DNA sequence: ATTTTTTATTTGTATATACAAATAAAAGAA
DNA sequence: TTCTTTTATTTGTATATACAAATAAAAAAT
C-alpha cells in the first residue's frame, strides 16, 4: 500500500515528503509488530534493546554511557530502563570499584534465558519484512537509507 | 555512517537486521531534527501532525476517527492531542449536531498562521535529507520502503 | 591543598505511546 | 418499544521520550 493511502492523504505529496512519511510509518509498523512478539515476556522494545546490548558484552559489565550510545534512540533514559529490568531480576547493577561515578550493569542468567527464548521469534520478525525483497533490493535499501541519513 | 557504527555493534549483522535497525534509527534522526524546528512554536511533532491533517480538511470539520486514521502512529491518543491544541487555541472542538457521538474539530486562524510560518522550514527539513540522493534514488527508496512494508 | 571543570548518573516534568476499560449515543433486532 | 450490538470518544495506567536540572565523584588547574 502506498504511503498516501496509509494516511488517507487527499493531496498528492512530493517525493521528499513521501520518503519522510514512509520512513516514519514503516518504523511504526515494524515496532507494532515487534511489540506483539515481546508482549508475552512483559518487556518493552527498549528494555529488550538494553538486554541485547548487555548480552553483546559477553560477560563484561556495561556502564550507563556505553548502553546509551548503543541505543537506537539516543535520548532514551537508560537509568529508568535498567530500573525496570532490575525489578524483574533480568540485570544486576553495582557501583564500579575503580570509578565510583560509573555503574556496572550485567545481564543475569534469567535475562539470557529470556533472550534465548525470544531469539527465533526475532529472526522470524526480521524475515517477515525482508522476505518481501530479493537480496539485491535488500542491499540497495540498506545503502539508500544510510546515504539518505548521511 | 553505517548503522553498525551508529550503534557501535561489535558483531557483524545480517542484512535483515541491518535494515530494521536502519529504519528505526533513521526515524529517530528525522524526528530529532524535526523537533528542533518545532521547539520555538511549543508544539510537539504529533500535535503538528494533527494540525496538518485539520488544514487538509480545507474548512470541513474532522472528527476523532478521521484524525486517527490519518495519523502516522495509529495508536496515538487523538483526544489528548486535541486537548493540548485546544488549550493553545489552535483548534476548536464541538459536538456534531447530526450525530452526538461525533466531535467536530476545526483548525483556528491562529493554527493556520502557525502552520504557514512553519511551512518553509518543513520544506527545508525535507530537502536536508532528500538532497543526499538523486531523483532516481529517491524514487527507488520510496518504492523499496513500500514493498518492504507490503 | 583547594578550587574549578569535566564526566557519569540520577531525578523531575511535560508529552506521547500502548493498551484496556468505561461511557454514551446510534443503529439494528426482537 | 425495549433490548442488544455497534460506533465514537474518553479515561486510566504503565511505559517511554525529550529535555533540563541536580548530584556527586574524578580530573585538571591554580
mmCIF file of C-alpha atoms (C1' of nucleotides) in Angstrom:
data_model
loop_
_atom_site.group_PDB
_atom_site.id
_atom_site.type_symbol
_atom_site.label_atom_id
_atom_site.label_comp_id
_atom_site.label_asym_id
_atom_site.label_seq_id
_atom_site.Cartn_x
_atom_site.Cartn_y
_atom_site.Cartn_z
ATOM 1 C CA UNK A 1 0.000 0.000 0.000
ATOM 2 C CA UNK A 2 1.286 3.441 -0.911
ATOM 3 C CA UNK A 3 2.026 5.849 1.916
ATOM 4 C CA UNK A 4 -0.613 8.330 0.638
ATOM 5 C CA UNK A 5 -3.240 5.621 1.079
ATOM 6 C CA UNK A 6 -1.975 4.646 4.530
ATOM 7 C CA UNK A 7 -2.527 8.187 5.795
ATOM 8 C CA UNK A 8 -5.524 8.842 3.501
ATOM 9 C CA UNK A 9 -3.886 11.894 2.000
ATOM 10 C CA UNK A 10 -6.193 13.913 -0.236
ATOM 11 C CA UNK A 11 -3.442 15.903 -1.954
ATOM 12 C CA UNK A 12 -0.535 14.421 -3.957
ATOM 13 C CA UNK A 13 2.739 14.557 -1.993
ATOM 14 C CA UNK A 14 6.139 15.263 -3.422
ATOM 15 C CA UNK A 15 8.826 12.631 -3.181
ATOM 16 C CA UNK A 16 10.755 14.321 -0.331
ATOM 17 C CA UNK A 17 7.698 14.323 1.898
ATOM 18 C CA UNK A 18 6.676 10.823 0.846
ATOM 19 C CA UNK A 19 10.018 9.397 1.933
ATOM 20 C CA UNK A 20 9.907 11.083 5.340
ATOM 21 C CA UNK A 21 6.362 9.796 5.918
ATOM 22 C CA UNK A 22 7.307 6.381 4.594
ATOM 23 C CA UNK A 23 10.258 6.015 6.984
ATOM 24 C CA UNK A 24 8.185 7.188 9.958
ATOM 25 C CA UNK A 25 5.255 4.965 9.058
ATOM 26 C CA UNK A 26 7.431 1.913 8.343
ATOM 27 C CA UNK A 27 9.075 2.340 11.757
ATOM 28 C CA UNK A 28 5.619 2.318 13.339
ATOM 29 C CA UNK A 29 4.644 -0.875 11.529
ATOM 30 C CA UNK A 30 7.904 -2.613 12.494
ATOM 31 C CA UNK A 31 7.591 -1.513 16.121
ATOM 32 C CA UNK A 32 3.943 -2.526 16.482
ATOM 33 C CA UNK A 33 4.760 -5.921 15.029
ATOM 34 C CA UNK A 34 7.732 -6.347 17.363
ATOM 35 C CA UNK A 35 5.715 -5.320 20.431
ATOM 36 C CA UNK A 36 3.397 -8.248 19.706
ATOM 37 C CA UNK A 37 6.368 -10.611 19.995
ATOM 38 C CA UNK A 38 7.518 -9.105 23.298
ATOM 39 C CA UNK A 39 4.086 -8.913 24.927
ATOM 40 C CA UNK A 40 4.121 -12.435 26.481
ATOM 41 C CA UNK A 41 7.532 -11.716 28.044
ATOM 42 C CA UNK A 42 6.332 -8.447 29.609
ATOM 43 C CA UNK A 43 9.312 -6.438 28.477
ATOM 44 C CA UNK A 44 9.161 -3.369 26.236
ATOM 45 C CA UNK A 45 11.086 -2.868 22.998
ATOM 46 C CA UNK A 46 13.558 -0.537 24.680
ATOM 47 C CA UNK A 47 14.044 -2.934 27.585
ATOM 48 C CA UNK A 48 14.734 -5.693 25.034
ATOM 49 C CA UNK A 49 17.255 -3.430 23.350
ATOM 50 C CA UNK A 50 19.124 -2.929 26.651
ATOM 51 C CA UNK A 51 19.188 -6.690 27.276
ATOM 52 C CA UNK A 52 20.518 -7.304 23.764
ATOM 53 C CA UNK A 53 23.302 -4.750 24.321
ATOM 54 C CA UNK A 54 24.214 -6.377 27.641
ATOM 55 C CA UNK A 55 24.388 -9.843 26.085
ATOM 56 C CA UNK A 56 26.682 -8.398 23.419
ATOM 57 C CA UNK A 57 29.131 -7.512 26.195
ATOM 58 C CA UNK A 58 29.767 -11.252 26.663
ATOM 59 C CA UNK A 59 30.178 -11.157 30.423
ATOM 60 C CA UNK A 60 31.903 -7.770 30.644
ATOM 61 C CA UNK A 61 29.891 -5.209 32.588
ATOM 62 C CA UNK A 62 28.453 -2.234 30.718
ATOM 63 C CA UNK A 63 28.095 1.205 32.232
ATOM 64 C CA UNK A 64 25.234 3.615 31.548
ATOM 65 C CA UNK A 65 27.189 5.671 28.978
ATOM 66 C CA UNK A 66 28.062 2.589 26.972
ATOM 67 C CA UNK A 67 24.467 1.413 26.914
ATOM 68 C CA UNK A 68 23.232 4.882 25.971
ATOM 69 C CA UNK A 69 25.492 5.198 22.928
ATOM 70 C CA UNK A 70 24.469 1.767 21.688
ATOM 71 C CA UNK A 71 20.760 2.530 21.924
ATOM 72 C CA UNK A 72 18.812 3.362 18.779
ATOM 73 C CA UNK A 73 17.020 6.280 20.452
ATOM 74 C CA UNK A 74 19.900 8.371 21.709
ATOM 75 C CA UNK A 75 17.657 10.164 24.202
ATOM 76 C CA UNK A 76 16.452 7.005 25.938
ATOM 77 C CA UNK A 77 16.615 7.190 29.701
ATOM 78 C CA UNK A 78 18.911 4.290 30.475
ATOM 79 C CA UNK A 79 18.698 4.695 34.255
ATOM 80 C CA UNK A 80 14.968 4.091 34.263
ATOM 81 C CA UNK A 81 15.113 1.267 31.728
ATOM 82 C CA UNK A 82 17.693 -0.514 33.884
ATOM 83 C CA UNK A 83 15.496 0.152 36.953
ATOM 84 C CA UNK A 84 12.678 -1.789 35.309
ATOM 85 C CA UNK A 85 14.953 -4.658 34.292
ATOM 86 C CA UNK A 86 16.370 -4.810 37.818
ATOM 87 C CA UNK A 87 12.866 -5.222 39.286
ATOM 88 C CA UNK A 88 12.397 -8.256 37.032
ATOM 89 C CA UNK A 89 15.825 -9.670 38.004
ATOM 90 C CA UNK A 90 16.990 -9.579 34.394
ATOM 91 C CA UNK A 91 20.085 -7.478 35.204
ATOM 92 C CA UNK A 92 22.341 -6.621 38.152
ATOM 93 C CA UNK A 93 23.634 -3.131 38.935
ATOM 94 C CA UNK A 94 26.685 -2.256 41.034
ATOM 95 C CA UNK A 95 28.907 0.764 41.560
ATOM 96 C CA UNK A 96 32.212 0.311 39.708
ATOM 97 C CA UNK A 97 35.021 -0.070 42.287
ATOM 98 C CA UNK A 98 37.611 1.638 40.015
ATOM 99 C CA UNK A 99 35.453 4.698 39.364
ATOM 100 C CA UNK A 100 32.621 5.308 41.759
ATOM 101 C CA UNK A 101 30.824 7.538 39.235
ATOM 102 C CA UNK A 102 30.287 4.568 36.964
ATOM 103 C CA UNK A 103 27.705 1.819 37.282
ATOM 104 C CA UNK A 104 28.366 -1.754 36.216
ATOM 105 C CA UNK A 105 25.335 -3.384 34.642
ATOM 106 C CA UNK A 106 25.293 -7.101 33.855
ATOM 107 C CA UNK A 107 22.648 -9.372 32.345
ATOM 108 C CA UNK A 108 21.588 -12.248 34.629
ATOM 109 C CA UNK A 109 21.084 -15.871 33.615
ATOM 110 C CA UNK A 110 17.330 -15.234 33.710
ATOM 111 C CA UNK A 111 17.886 -12.357 31.271
ATOM 112 C CA UNK A 112 19.971 -14.551 28.975
ATOM 113 C CA UNK A 113 17.330 -17.285 29.097
ATOM 114 C CA UNK A 114 14.588 -14.883 28.035
ATOM 115 C CA UNK A 115 16.707 -13.629 25.128
ATOM 116 C CA UNK A 116 17.380 -17.209 24.027
ATOM 117 C CA UNK A 117 13.654 -17.857 24.020
ATOM 118 C CA UNK A 118 12.932 -14.682 22.031
ATOM 119 C CA UNK A 119 15.787 -15.137 19.503
ATOM 120 C CA UNK A 120 13.971 -17.362 16.976
ATOM 121 C CA UNK A 121 10.935 -15.060 17.054
ATOM 122 C CA UNK A 122 13.160 -12.077 16.285
ATOM 123 C CA UNK A 123 14.619 -13.897 13.286
ATOM 124 C CA UNK A 124 11.093 -14.622 12.085
ATOM 125 C CA UNK A 125 10.133 -10.980 12.582
ATOM 126 C CA UNK A 126 13.109 -9.813 10.535
ATOM 127 C CA UNK A 127 12.336 -12.296 7.774
ATOM 128 C CA UNK A 128 8.673 -11.328 7.691
ATOM 129 C CA UNK A 129 9.731 -7.967 6.277
ATOM 130 C CA UNK A 130 12.924 -8.812 4.410
ATOM 131 C CA UNK A 131 11.312 -11.715 2.523
ATOM 132 C CA UNK A 132 9.383 -9.166 0.521
ATOM 133 C CA UNK A 133 12.567 -8.056 -1.243
ATOM 134 C CA UNK A 134 15.251 -10.038 -3.070
ATOM 135 C CA UNK A 135 18.833 -9.857 -1.822
ATOM 136 C CA UNK A 136 19.816 -7.191 -4.332
ATOM 137 C CA UNK A 137 16.898 -4.995 -3.262
ATOM 138 C CA UNK A 138 17.766 -5.540 0.404
ATOM 139 C CA UNK A 139 21.332 -4.333 -0.149
ATOM 140 C CA UNK A 140 20.025 -1.401 -2.156
ATOM 141 C CA UNK A 141 17.519 -0.388 0.536
ATOM 142 C CA UNK A 142 20.209 -0.521 3.198
ATOM 143 C CA UNK A 143 22.605 1.594 1.126
ATOM 144 C CA UNK A 144 19.930 4.164 0.279
ATOM 145 C CA UNK A 145 18.846 4.556 3.914
ATOM 146 C CA UNK A 146 22.417 5.179 5.018
ATOM 147 C CA UNK A 147 23.063 7.620 2.196
ATOM 148 C CA UNK A 148 19.756 9.403 2.873
ATOM 149 C CA UNK A 149 20.605 9.841 6.546
ATOM 150 C CA UNK A 150 24.265 10.682 5.766
ATOM 151 C CA UNK B 1 27.849 6.336 8.687
ATOM 152 C CA UNK B 2 26.889 2.679 8.650
ATOM 153 C CA UNK B 3 24.233 1.513 11.078
ATOM 154 C CA UNK B 4 26.704 -0.857 12.815
ATOM 155 C CA UNK B 5 28.874 2.149 13.667
ATOM 156 C CA UNK B 6 25.914 4.237 14.841
ATOM 157 C CA UNK B 7 25.043 1.623 17.439
ATOM 158 C CA UNK B 8 28.683 0.544 17.999
ATOM 159 C CA UNK B 9 27.865 -3.058 17.186
ATOM 160 C CA UNK B 10 30.716 -5.441 17.911
ATOM 161 C CA UNK B 11 29.366 -8.322 15.862
ATOM 162 C CA UNK B 12 28.562 -8.212 12.109
ATOM 163 C CA UNK B 13 24.817 -8.021 11.468
ATOM 164 C CA UNK B 14 22.936 -9.735 8.686
ATOM 165 C CA UNK B 15 21.088 -7.653 6.139
ATOM 166 C CA UNK B 16 17.594 -8.323 7.570
ATOM 167 C CA UNK B 17 18.600 -6.981 10.966
ATOM 168 C CA UNK B 18 20.546 -4.077 9.475
ATOM 169 C CA UNK B 19 17.501 -2.837 7.588
ATOM 170 C CA UNK B 20 15.262 -2.984 10.652
ATOM 171 C CA UNK B 21 17.825 -1.081 12.717
ATOM 172 C CA UNK B 22 18.418 1.334 9.850
ATOM 173 C CA UNK B 23 14.714 2.197 9.514
ATOM 174 C CA UNK B 24 14.331 2.634 13.280
ATOM 175 C CA UNK B 25 17.484 4.710 13.579
ATOM 176 C CA UNK B 26 16.669 6.864 10.541
ATOM 177 C CA UNK B 27 13.252 7.607 12.014
ATOM 178 C CA UNK B 28 14.964 8.772 15.206
ATOM 179 C CA UNK B 29 17.301 11.085 13.297
ATOM 180 C CA UNK B 30 14.428 12.565 11.239
ATOM 181 C CA UNK B 31 12.278 13.065 14.340
ATOM 182 C CA UNK B 32 15.039 14.667 16.430
ATOM 183 C CA UNK B 33 15.790 17.031 13.568
ATOM 184 C CA UNK B 34 12.115 17.910 13.164
ATOM 185 C CA UNK B 35 11.643 18.506 16.905
ATOM 186 C CA UNK B 36 14.318 21.205 16.663
ATOM 187 C CA UNK B 37 12.179 23.015 14.092
ATOM 188 C CA UNK B 38 9.041 22.809 16.224
ATOM 189 C CA UNK B 39 10.663 23.781 19.522
ATOM 190 C CA UNK B 40 10.191 27.596 19.136
ATOM 191 C CA UNK B 41 6.492 27.059 18.413
ATOM 192 C CA UNK B 42 5.979 24.915 21.516
ATOM 193 C CA UNK B 43 4.075 22.187 19.719
ATOM 194 C CA UNK B 44 5.136 18.551 19.513
ATOM 195 C CA UNK B 45 5.555 16.518 16.335
ATOM 196 C CA UNK B 46 2.263 14.714 16.897
ATOM 197 C CA UNK B 47 0.430 17.976 17.615
ATOM 198 C CA UNK B 48 1.876 19.351 14.353
ATOM 199 C CA UNK B 49 0.619 16.257 12.571
ATOM 200 C CA UNK B 50 -2.931 16.842 13.853
ATOM 201 C CA UNK B 51 -2.833 20.494 12.739
ATOM 202 C CA UNK B 52 -1.606 19.449 9.284
ATOM 203 C CA UNK B 53 -4.479 16.955 8.965
ATOM 204 C CA UNK B 54 -7.006 19.608 10.019
ATOM 205 C CA UNK B 55 -5.657 22.098 7.450
ATOM 206 C CA UNK B 56 -6.014 19.395 4.800
ATOM 207 C CA UNK B 57 -9.742 19.352 5.546
ATOM 208 C CA UNK B 58 -9.991 22.818 3.960
ATOM 209 C CA UNK B 59 -12.617 24.170 6.322
ATOM 210 C CA UNK B 60 -14.586 20.946 6.762
ATOM 211 C CA UNK B 61 -14.602 19.696 10.342
ATOM 212 C CA UNK B 62 -12.767 16.489 11.163
ATOM 213 C CA UNK B 63 -13.913 14.024 13.786
ATOM 214 C CA UNK B 64 -11.640 11.984 16.050
ATOM 215 C CA UNK B 65 -11.864 8.811 13.929
ATOM 216 C CA UNK B 66 -10.864 10.681 10.805
ATOM 217 C CA UNK B 67 -7.867 12.238 12.501
ATOM 218 C CA UNK B 68 -6.846 8.916 13.997
ATOM 219 C CA UNK B 69 -6.784 7.085 10.670
ATOM 220 C CA UNK B 70 -4.705 9.833 9.084
ATOM 221 C CA UNK B 71 -2.078 9.776 11.840
ATOM 222 C CA UNK B 72 1.244 8.058 11.230
ATOM 223 C CA UNK B 73 1.173 6.354 14.619
ATOM 224 C CA UNK B 74 -2.139 4.525 14.554
ATOM 225 C CA UNK B 75 -2.188 4.215 18.348
ATOM 226 C CA UNK B 76 -1.855 7.959 19.002
ATOM 227 C CA UNK B 77 -4.333 9.269 21.531
ATOM 228 C CA UNK B 78 -6.172 11.874 19.475
ATOM 229 C CA UNK B 79 -8.405 13.047 22.334
ATOM 230 C CA UNK B 80 -5.425 14.139 24.390
ATOM 231 C CA UNK B 81 -3.553 15.663 21.445
ATOM 232 C CA UNK B 82 -6.632 17.761 20.601
ATOM 233 C CA UNK B 83 -6.904 18.714 24.309
ATOM 234 C CA UNK B 84 -3.428 20.229 24.148
ATOM 235 C CA UNK B 85 -4.144 22.086 20.915
ATOM 236 C CA UNK B 86 -7.399 23.417 22.374
ATOM 237 C CA UNK B 87 -5.528 24.898 25.356
ATOM 238 C CA UNK B 88 -3.324 26.823 22.901
ATOM 239 C CA UNK B 89 -6.386 27.972 20.878
ATOM 240 C CA UNK B 90 -5.075 26.262 17.755
ATOM 241 C CA UNK B 91 -8.284 24.233 17.236
ATOM 242 C CA UNK B 92 -11.955 24.307 18.192
ATOM 243 C CA UNK B 93 -13.933 21.274 19.343
ATOM 244 C CA UNK B 94 -17.735 20.864 19.238
ATOM 245 C CA UNK B 95 -20.215 18.018 19.443
ATOM 246 C CA UNK B 96 -21.585 17.223 15.980
ATOM 247 C CA UNK B 97 -25.300 18.173 15.862
ATOM 248 C CA UNK B 98 -26.175 15.346 13.416
ATOM 249 C CA UNK B 99 -24.516 12.641 15.497
ATOM 250 C CA UNK B 100 -23.891 13.456 19.116
ATOM 251 C CA UNK B 101 -21.271 10.690 19.397
ATOM 252 C CA UNK B 102 -19.025 12.555 16.994
ATOM 253 C CA UNK B 103 -16.822 15.551 17.712
ATOM 254 C CA UNK B 104 -16.137 18.253 15.131
ATOM 255 C CA UNK B 105 -12.598 19.549 15.281
ATOM 256 C CA UNK B 106 -11.542 22.597 13.267
ATOM 257 C CA UNK B 107 -8.222 24.433 12.975
ATOM 258 C CA UNK B 108 -8.396 28.103 14.009
ATOM 259 C CA UNK B 109 -6.859 31.072 12.165
ATOM 260 C CA UNK B 110 -4.092 31.069 14.798
ATOM 261 C CA UNK B 111 -3.432 27.411 13.959
ATOM 262 C CA UNK B 112 -3.320 28.156 10.232
ATOM 263 C CA UNK B 113 -0.934 31.081 10.837
ATOM 264 C CA UNK B 114 1.490 28.899 12.776
ATOM 265 C CA UNK B 115 1.459 26.282 10.015
ATOM 266 C CA UNK B 116 2.132 28.978 7.388
ATOM 267 C CA UNK B 117 5.119 30.101 9.428
ATOM 268 C CA UNK B 118 6.439 26.557 9.798
ATOM 269 C CA UNK B 119 5.841 25.534 6.147
ATOM 270 C CA UNK B 120 9.132 26.803 4.657
ATOM 271 C CA UNK B 121 11.099 25.189 7.496
ATOM 272 C CA UNK B 122 9.403 21.855 6.809
ATOM 273 C CA UNK B 123 10.393 22.091 3.132
ATOM 274 C CA UNK B 124 13.990 22.793 4.189
ATOM 275 C CA UNK B 125 13.879 19.828 6.589
ATOM 276 C CA UNK B 126 12.646 17.521 3.836
ATOM 277 C CA UNK B 127 15.311 18.781 1.428
ATOM 278 C CA UNK B 128 18.064 18.407 4.025
ATOM 279 C CA UNK B 129 17.612 14.653 3.758
ATOM 280 C CA UNK B 130 16.408 14.196 0.178
ATOM 281 C CA UNK B 131 19.258 16.302 -1.269
ATOM 282 C CA UNK B 132 21.607 13.471 -0.420
ATOM 283 C CA UNK B 133 20.049 11.291 -3.124
ATOM 284 C CA UNK B 134 19.352 11.965 -6.803
ATOM 285 C CA UNK B 135 15.800 11.786 -8.088
ATOM 286 C CA UNK B 136 16.197 8.221 -9.331
ATOM 287 C CA UNK B 137 17.470 7.077 -5.928
ATOM 288 C CA UNK B 138 14.615 8.911 -4.188
ATOM 289 C CA UNK B 139 12.035 7.074 -6.281
ATOM 290 C CA UNK B 140 13.842 3.820 -5.660
ATOM 291 C CA UNK B 141 13.983 4.349 -1.877
ATOM 292 C CA UNK B 142 10.284 5.139 -1.780
ATOM 293 C CA UNK B 143 9.383 2.055 -3.818
ATOM 294 C CA UNK B 144 11.613 -0.217 -1.719
ATOM 295 C CA UNK B 145 10.163 1.046 1.574
ATOM 296 C CA UNK B 146 6.624 0.389 0.381
ATOM 297 C CA UNK B 147 7.499 -3.032 -0.952
ATOM 298 C CA UNK B 148 9.383 -3.886 2.261
ATOM 299 C CA UNK B 149 6.417 -2.946 4.405
ATOM 300 C CA UNK B 150 3.933 -4.538 1.958
ATOM 301 C "C1'" DA C 1 45.651 21.535 49.037
ATOM 302 C "C1'" DT C 2 41.790 23.860 47.426
ATOM 303 C "C1'" DT C 3 39.044 25.301 43.627
ATOM 304 C "C1'" DT C 4 37.254 24.580 39.076
ATOM 305 C "C1'" DT C 5 35.944 21.769 35.352
ATOM 306 C "C1'" DT C 6 34.579 17.579 33.399
ATOM 307 C "C1'" DT C 7 32.350 13.164 33.472
ATOM 308 C "C1'" DA C 8 28.747 9.775 34.866
ATOM 309 C "C1'" DT C 9 24.499 9.209 36.504
ATOM 310 C "C1'" DT C 10 20.047 10.410 38.526
ATOM 311 C "C1'" DT C 11 15.852 12.988 39.060
ATOM 312 C "C1'" DG C 12 11.956 15.955 37.619
ATOM 313 C "C1'" DT C 13 8.463 17.316 34.424
ATOM 314 C "C1'" DA C 14 5.758 17.511 30.304
ATOM 315 C "C1'" DT C 15 4.436 14.913 26.422
ATOM 316 C "C1'" DA C 16 3.411 10.722 23.881
ATOM 317 C "C1'" DT C 17 2.693 5.608 23.191
ATOM 318 C "C1'" DA C 18 0.301 1.339 24.037
ATOM 319 C "C1'" DC C 19 -3.399 -0.857 25.527
ATOM 320 C "C1'" DA C 20 -7.558 -1.855 28.231
ATOM 321 C "C1'" DA C 21 -11.761 -0.390 30.182
ATOM 322 C "C1'" DA C 22 -15.558 2.881 30.626
ATOM 323 C "C1'" DT C 23 -19.139 5.823 28.755
ATOM 324 C "C1'" DA C 24 -22.664 7.106 25.858
ATOM 325 C "C1'" DA C 25 -25.155 7.715 21.669
ATOM 326 C "C1'" DA C 26 -26.895 5.495 17.346
ATOM 327 C "C1'" DA C 27 -28.425 1.562 14.756
ATOM 328 C "C1'" DG C 28 -30.456 -2.810 14.394
ATOM 329 C "C1'" DA C 29 -33.124 -6.817 16.157
ATOM 330 C "C1'" DA C 30 -36.791 -8.985 18.801
ATOM 331 C "C1'" DT D 1 -40.860 -0.222 22.221
ATOM 332 C "C1'" DT D 2 -37.226 -2.412 24.564
ATOM 333 C "C1'" DC D 3 -33.005 -4.960 24.289
ATOM 334 C "C1'" DT D 4 -28.643 -5.790 22.056
ATOM 335 C "C1'" DT D 5 -24.915 -4.539 19.265
ATOM 336 C "C1'" DT D 6 -22.062 -1.300 17.130
ATOM 337 C "C1'" DT D 7 -19.730 3.043 16.805
ATOM 338 C "C1'" DA D 8 -17.310 7.192 18.612
ATOM 339 C "C1'" DT D 9 -14.945 9.002 22.090
ATOM 340 C "C1'" DT D 10 -12.920 9.404 26.684
ATOM 341 C "C1'" DT D 11 -10.400 7.914 30.681
ATOM 342 C "C1'" DG D 12 -6.941 5.208 33.303
ATOM 343 C "C1'" DT D 13 -2.454 3.225 33.816
ATOM 344 C "C1'" DA D 14 2.139 1.795 32.769
ATOM 345 C "C1'" DT D 15 5.948 2.765 29.907
ATOM 346 C "C1'" DA D 16 8.932 5.670 27.130
ATOM 347 C "C1'" DT D 17 10.689 10.125 25.055
ATOM 348 C "C1'" DA D 18 12.645 14.672 25.340
ATOM 349 C "C1'" DC D 19 14.942 17.780 27.729
ATOM 350 C "C1'" DA D 20 16.636 20.405 31.713
ATOM 351 C "C1'" DA D 21 18.464 20.485 36.217
ATOM 352 C "C1'" DA D 22 20.619 18.256 40.174
ATOM 353 C "C1'" DT D 23 24.085 15.351 42.300
ATOM 354 C "C1'" DA D 24 28.407 13.550 43.037
ATOM 355 C "C1'" DA D 25 32.847 11.685 42.009
ATOM 356 C "C1'" DA D 26 37.186 12.213 39.246
ATOM 357 C "C1'" DA D 27 40.461 15.021 36.850
ATOM 358 C "C1'" DA D 28 42.672 19.291 35.988
ATOM 359 C "C1'" DA D 29 44.080 23.846 37.229
ATOM 360 C "C1'" DT D 30 45.669 27.255 40.472
#
